[in-house]
XYZ file of C-alpha atoms in Angstrom:
367
model
C -14.386 -6.401 0.080
C -11.502 -7.975 -0.359
C -9.207 -5.605 -1.425
C -6.164 -6.501 -3.939
C -4.019 -4.727 -2.178
C -4.900 -2.696 1.269
C -2.201 -0.531 1.232
C -3.335 0.787 4.957
C -3.732 -2.638 6.682
C -0.362 -3.676 5.112
C 1.377 -0.065 6.478
C -0.923 -0.361 10.101
C 1.621 -3.636 10.847
C 4.636 -1.197 11.175
C 2.973 0.608 13.595
C 4.499 2.947 15.812
C 7.619 2.342 14.249
C 6.901 3.361 11.094
C 5.300 6.652 12.422
C 8.330 7.002 14.662
C 10.680 6.956 12.221
C 9.030 9.718 9.725
C 8.906 12.169 12.757
C 12.718 11.561 12.979
C 13.385 12.201 9.773
C 10.897 15.088 9.581
C 12.193 16.313 13.089
C 16.018 16.554 11.193
C 15.468 19.337 8.865
C 17.501 17.362 6.445
C 14.958 15.448 3.761
C 17.358 15.227 0.903
C 21.126 12.798 0.743
C 20.852 12.680 4.174
C 21.508 10.054 7.259
C 18.314 7.952 6.121
C 19.004 7.291 3.287
C 22.711 6.349 4.014
C 20.952 4.113 6.339
C 18.723 2.488 3.843
C 21.024 2.344 1.067
C 23.733 0.357 3.040
C 20.768 -2.103 4.785
C 19.933 -2.681 1.706
C 23.281 -3.317 0.168
C 23.983 -5.872 3.039
C 20.873 -7.435 2.330
C 21.218 -8.186 -1.275
C 24.840 -8.927 -0.493
C 26.102 -6.159 -2.966
C 28.550 -3.508 -2.506
C 26.558 -0.392 -3.519
C 23.388 0.740 -3.569
C 22.042 4.183 -4.744
C 18.758 5.180 -4.024
C 16.500 6.860 -6.656
C 13.102 8.993 -7.341
C 11.585 5.324 -8.832
C 12.115 2.255 -10.524
C 12.178 3.573 -14.033
C 14.695 6.121 -13.182
C 16.941 3.331 -11.665
C 16.743 1.231 -15.078
C 17.217 4.301 -17.107
C 20.452 5.821 -14.873
C 22.105 2.251 -15.054
C 21.890 2.095 -19.652
C 23.113 5.993 -19.091
C 26.103 4.860 -16.592
C 27.151 2.521 -19.120
C 26.927 4.789 -21.758
C 29.580 7.384 -19.903
C 31.526 4.438 -19.043
C 32.221 3.674 -22.877
C 30.235 -0.100 -22.805
C 27.334 1.520 -24.622
C 26.448 3.441 -27.116
C 23.595 5.454 -28.527
C 21.608 2.847 -30.820
C 23.209 -0.087 -28.887
C 20.451 -3.118 -28.032
C 19.334 -4.448 -24.729
C 17.158 -7.764 -24.991
C 14.417 -7.799 -22.652
C 11.318 -9.958 -22.209
C 7.909 -8.873 -24.340
C 5.709 -9.469 -21.515
C 6.836 -6.752 -18.785
C 5.988 -3.800 -17.908
C 6.471 -1.049 -19.962
C 8.624 0.659 -17.500
C 11.430 -1.854 -18.202
C 10.558 -0.787 -22.103
C 11.315 2.727 -21.691
C 14.224 2.688 -19.767
C 15.940 1.592 -22.461
C 14.361 4.408 -25.052
C 15.266 6.589 -22.755
C 18.976 5.644 -22.648
C 19.247 6.411 -26.104
C 19.128 2.434 -27.090
C 16.801 0.062 -28.731
C 14.840 -2.771 -26.990
C 14.614 -6.234 -28.460
C 11.594 -8.033 -27.482
C 12.193 -11.728 -26.038
C 9.367 -14.288 -25.664
C 8.568 -15.606 -22.012
C 8.301 -18.973 -21.020
C 4.505 -19.798 -21.258
C 4.899 -21.404 -17.707
C 7.431 -19.445 -15.794
C 6.882 -16.008 -17.427
C 9.896 -14.840 -17.744
C 11.934 -14.116 -20.493
C 12.698 -17.619 -22.327
C 16.771 -18.342 -22.195
C 15.881 -20.910 -25.467
C 15.260 -17.842 -27.315
C 17.972 -14.850 -26.396
C 21.059 -16.232 -28.611
C 18.858 -15.970 -32.053
C 18.431 -12.305 -30.681
C 21.991 -11.138 -30.385
C 23.769 -9.219 -32.944
C 27.333 -7.016 -33.306
C 25.018 -4.359 -31.456
C 23.673 -6.537 -28.584
C 25.054 -5.181 -25.426
C 22.859 -6.516 -22.503
C 20.407 -8.897 -21.605
C 17.975 -7.117 -19.250
C 15.673 -10.197 -17.419
C 12.559 -9.023 -15.176
C 11.975 -10.983 -12.264
C 7.776 -10.974 -13.329
C 5.573 -11.874 -10.585
C 7.962 -12.342 -8.018
C 9.791 -15.166 -9.604
C 13.406 -14.974 -10.022
C 14.503 -15.398 -14.136
C 16.494 -18.482 -15.318
C 19.568 -16.611 -14.425
C 21.857 -19.530 -14.471
C 21.080 -20.266 -18.212
C 20.548 -15.959 -19.017
C 24.244 -15.535 -17.435
C 26.064 -18.104 -19.366
C 24.580 -16.612 -22.430
C 25.686 -13.312 -21.570
C 29.136 -14.672 -20.786
C 29.672 -16.091 -23.751
C 28.575 -13.063 -26.085
C 30.282 -10.321 -23.777
C 26.821 -8.996 -22.810
C 25.695 -7.332 -19.316
C 22.732 -8.656 -17.517
C 21.136 -5.704 -15.928
C 17.945 -7.379 -13.433
C 15.070 -5.328 -13.348
C 14.110 -6.511 -9.876
C 11.317 -4.281 -9.246
C 8.864 -7.210 -8.320
C 10.946 -9.309 -6.512
C 12.734 -7.963 -3.336
C 14.097 -10.521 -1.250
C 13.866 -13.557 -3.819
C 16.208 -16.296 -3.570
C 18.548 -17.901 -6.325
C 21.203 -20.258 -5.083
C 21.490 -18.615 -2.051
C 21.780 -15.392 -3.174
C 18.987 -12.491 -3.700
C 17.928 -10.503 -6.289
C 20.303 -7.706 -7.353
C 22.875 -9.528 -6.845
C 22.851 -11.830 -9.666
C 23.975 -9.628 -12.757
C 25.970 -7.145 -13.161
C 23.573 -4.383 -11.659
C 19.975 -4.353 -10.662
C 17.047 -1.795 -10.560
C 14.390 -2.003 -7.743
C 11.234 -0.441 -7.388
C 9.839 0.972 -3.996
C 5.940 2.134 -5.291
C 3.845 1.395 -2.616
C 2.099 -1.231 -3.477
C 5.883 -3.555 -3.591
C 7.119 -6.109 -1.354
C 8.949 -3.988 -0.332
C 7.211 -0.780 -0.811
C 7.183 3.158 0.528
C 4.878 5.659 1.235
C 5.515 7.098 -1.850
C 7.836 6.850 -4.991
C 11.039 5.268 -4.148
C 13.767 3.109 -6.420
C 17.440 1.845 -5.893
C 20.262 0.360 -7.940
C 22.390 -2.149 -6.719
C 25.954 -3.238 -7.926
C 29.351 -4.650 -6.976
C 30.693 -2.541 -10.019
C 31.983 0.727 -7.870
C 32.922 2.226 -11.212
C 29.151 1.805 -12.321
C 27.932 2.899 -8.986
C 30.113 6.017 -9.012
C 29.033 7.109 -12.209
C 25.273 5.993 -11.027
C 25.038 8.346 -8.151
C 26.750 11.403 -10.036
C 23.541 11.069 -12.881
C 20.981 11.021 -10.262
C 22.352 14.220 -9.094
C 21.675 16.482 -12.240
C 25.376 14.598 -13.253
C 27.697 16.029 -10.416
C 29.822 14.458 -7.676
C 30.246 17.663 -6.109
C 27.956 20.633 -5.762
C 27.745 22.523 -8.741
C 30.574 20.682 -10.855
C 29.081 18.587 -13.477
C 30.470 16.110 -15.080
C 27.652 14.036 -16.545
C 24.573 15.105 -18.107
C 22.529 14.134 -15.293
C 19.190 13.793 -13.567
C 17.184 14.825 -10.927
C 16.225 11.187 -8.783
C 17.125 10.748 -5.449
C 15.545 8.476 -2.371
C 14.309 11.575 -0.083
C 14.945 11.131 3.749
C 11.309 10.391 4.627
C 10.462 7.223 2.209
C 14.293 6.054 3.559
C 13.266 6.142 6.933
C 9.578 4.413 6.274
C 11.720 1.426 4.197
C 14.503 0.935 6.699
C 11.244 -0.323 9.110
C 9.779 -2.804 6.785
C 12.900 -3.544 5.419
C 13.715 -5.487 8.774
C 10.186 -7.580 8.248
C 10.629 -8.258 4.774
C 11.432 -12.162 4.660
C 8.463 -12.139 7.719
C 6.407 -10.730 4.550
C 7.253 -12.482 1.775
C 7.239 -15.850 3.558
C 3.187 -14.938 4.180
C 2.844 -14.619 0.991
C 4.535 -17.624 -0.147
C 1.739 -19.248 2.544
C -1.009 -17.495 0.922
C 0.155 -19.070 -2.378
C 0.531 -22.383 -1.670
C -2.883 -22.391 0.242
C -3.944 -21.339 -3.490
C -2.146 -24.008 -5.336
C -3.135 -26.511 -3.400
C -7.122 -25.870 -2.727
C -7.852 -23.870 -6.348
C -8.556 -26.548 -8.357
C -11.253 -25.059 -11.033
C -10.212 -26.723 -14.322
C -10.839 -23.327 -16.085
C -8.149 -21.756 -13.951
C -4.302 -22.411 -15.087
C -2.323 -21.417 -11.716
C 1.191 -20.724 -11.201
C 3.907 -23.195 -11.151
C 4.350 -23.953 -7.663
C 7.818 -22.986 -5.778
C 9.685 -25.559 -3.586
C 13.114 -22.956 -3.808
C 12.280 -20.068 -2.353
C 12.536 -18.351 -5.448
C 9.195 -16.614 -5.839
C 8.389 -13.779 -3.721
C 4.689 -13.760 -4.883
C 4.342 -9.662 -5.532
C 1.656 -10.965 -8.044
C -0.345 -14.058 -7.587
C -0.926 -14.540 -11.524
C -3.473 -17.213 -13.251
C -4.637 -17.775 -16.518
C -7.989 -18.048 -17.628
C -9.704 -17.026 -21.299
C -12.827 -16.416 -19.477
C -10.935 -13.297 -17.624
C -13.384 -10.993 -17.791
C -16.385 -13.344 -16.575
C -14.372 -14.650 -13.579
C -13.190 -10.618 -12.708
C -17.013 -9.880 -12.908
C -17.926 -12.981 -11.124
C -15.321 -12.546 -8.135
C -16.242 -8.974 -7.680
C -19.714 -10.053 -7.316
C -18.410 -12.326 -4.628
C -16.548 -9.171 -3.060
C -13.143 -9.579 -4.022
C -11.066 -7.028 -5.926
C -8.717 -8.368 -8.451
C -6.805 -6.586 -11.046
C -5.058 -7.474 -14.338
C -1.144 -7.282 -14.516
C -1.298 -5.997 -17.335
C -3.977 -5.675 -20.150
C -1.871 -4.301 -22.791
C 1.594 -5.779 -24.271
C 3.895 -3.218 -24.888
C 4.382 -3.590 -28.445
C 0.393 -3.097 -28.857
C 0.692 0.208 -26.596
C -0.135 3.460 -28.753
C 3.118 4.322 -27.265
C 5.519 1.933 -28.849
C 3.921 2.051 -32.127
C 7.059 1.415 -34.239
C 6.858 -2.193 -32.665
C 3.458 -2.826 -33.128
C 3.817 -4.854 -36.457
C 6.114 -7.825 -33.758
C 4.372 -10.887 -33.782
C 4.641 -12.318 -30.082
C 1.700 -15.127 -29.873
C 3.148 -16.019 -26.040
C 3.002 -12.363 -24.901
C 0.035 -11.603 -26.368
C -1.522 -14.399 -24.875
C -0.603 -14.056 -21.502
C -1.565 -10.141 -21.107
C -4.889 -11.618 -22.681
C -5.795 -13.646 -19.555
C -3.476 -12.824 -16.424
C -5.584 -12.452 -13.621
C -3.866 -11.099 -10.369
C -5.621 -12.552 -7.008
C -4.942 -10.682 -3.644
C -1.905 -11.971 -1.706
C -0.260 -9.978 0.296
C 0.920 -10.404 4.206
C -2.352 -8.333 5.772
C -4.231 -10.984 4.763
C -6.282 -13.360 7.442
C -6.860 -17.022 6.960
C -10.789 -16.510 6.201
C -9.968 -13.664 3.295
C -7.855 -16.632 1.862
C -10.172 -19.405 2.178
C -13.185 -16.820 0.732
C -11.075 -16.536 -2.656
C -10.910 -19.623 -3.179
C -14.489 -21.000 -2.866
C -14.982 -17.703 -5.188
C -12.685 -19.137 -7.833
C -13.581 -22.624 -7.392
C -17.122 -21.828 -7.852
C -16.770 -20.091 -11.569
C -18.489 -21.489 -13.956
C -18.984 -20.809 -17.976
């Protein structure tokens, strides 16, 4: 069976450095807010081209803490609105709600699957305070148009970069394309930890200071609590592992791009819509998403051929039971994408034989 994401094989490529780094962290006797986290935060800030990086417990917390920090700074207040793509993973929406703000759903572009800038301005009201683009599947959103809209309306731009570690736009990396950004280091990400983890990046020192305090029980100094904070910190073991993996992130992304390029060149089944080919390095293919109205049949066919696939994501956020208050929304592009998306294996531990087997299996599918 060709696994969708073979974490064991992916992580074996970092040995023995990975085990050595974890052992170093364990033997240090210091497991929270120590040198490993400081080292990774500085390295990741430098990698993204940002002045500040704050490690968090996970990507959802990173997004939520950014929004809560803006509230503490008086830039946002409860009930304010954040425009967000309707076809994102539910965590993006939850972060807005958990910060006491209101998500406003924007339809995506039918070809890039990212938020459609052409629809954003019609959604702006006097309560709008931010746009939260998601670099879905690893493709950078249309940040030039998004930032231009934000500038015209004095809005913050908060990147959900959970799927786009290392992706480039006009020579700048995600995490440095707006006012602040949130990353997830869930194990299956392009830069994945060995458990949960996340980070905030920004060039705003006041936001960084406030976010760091909120993530640490609202405290800048032990036992002195300035804000109603949370406990969300990147631990030393995860930071040590991430430092090892960061060193090869660009090479790993290039390996994903090569697999994606091969898929796009050789998959020619008319029943399948492939992602738009990326020639500028703007896509890191965290997910290689194909679209087909025959998703269940194709997924079954591929499984019978020994190929594991996943669906990202089977239910649109506004159709989830948890978000029933948005169930009345009519979002046809979003709903179609959620009904047709299927994710093919695409990770740096795949060999050429596995890639070819996937191509042959997809091309052999018929209805």
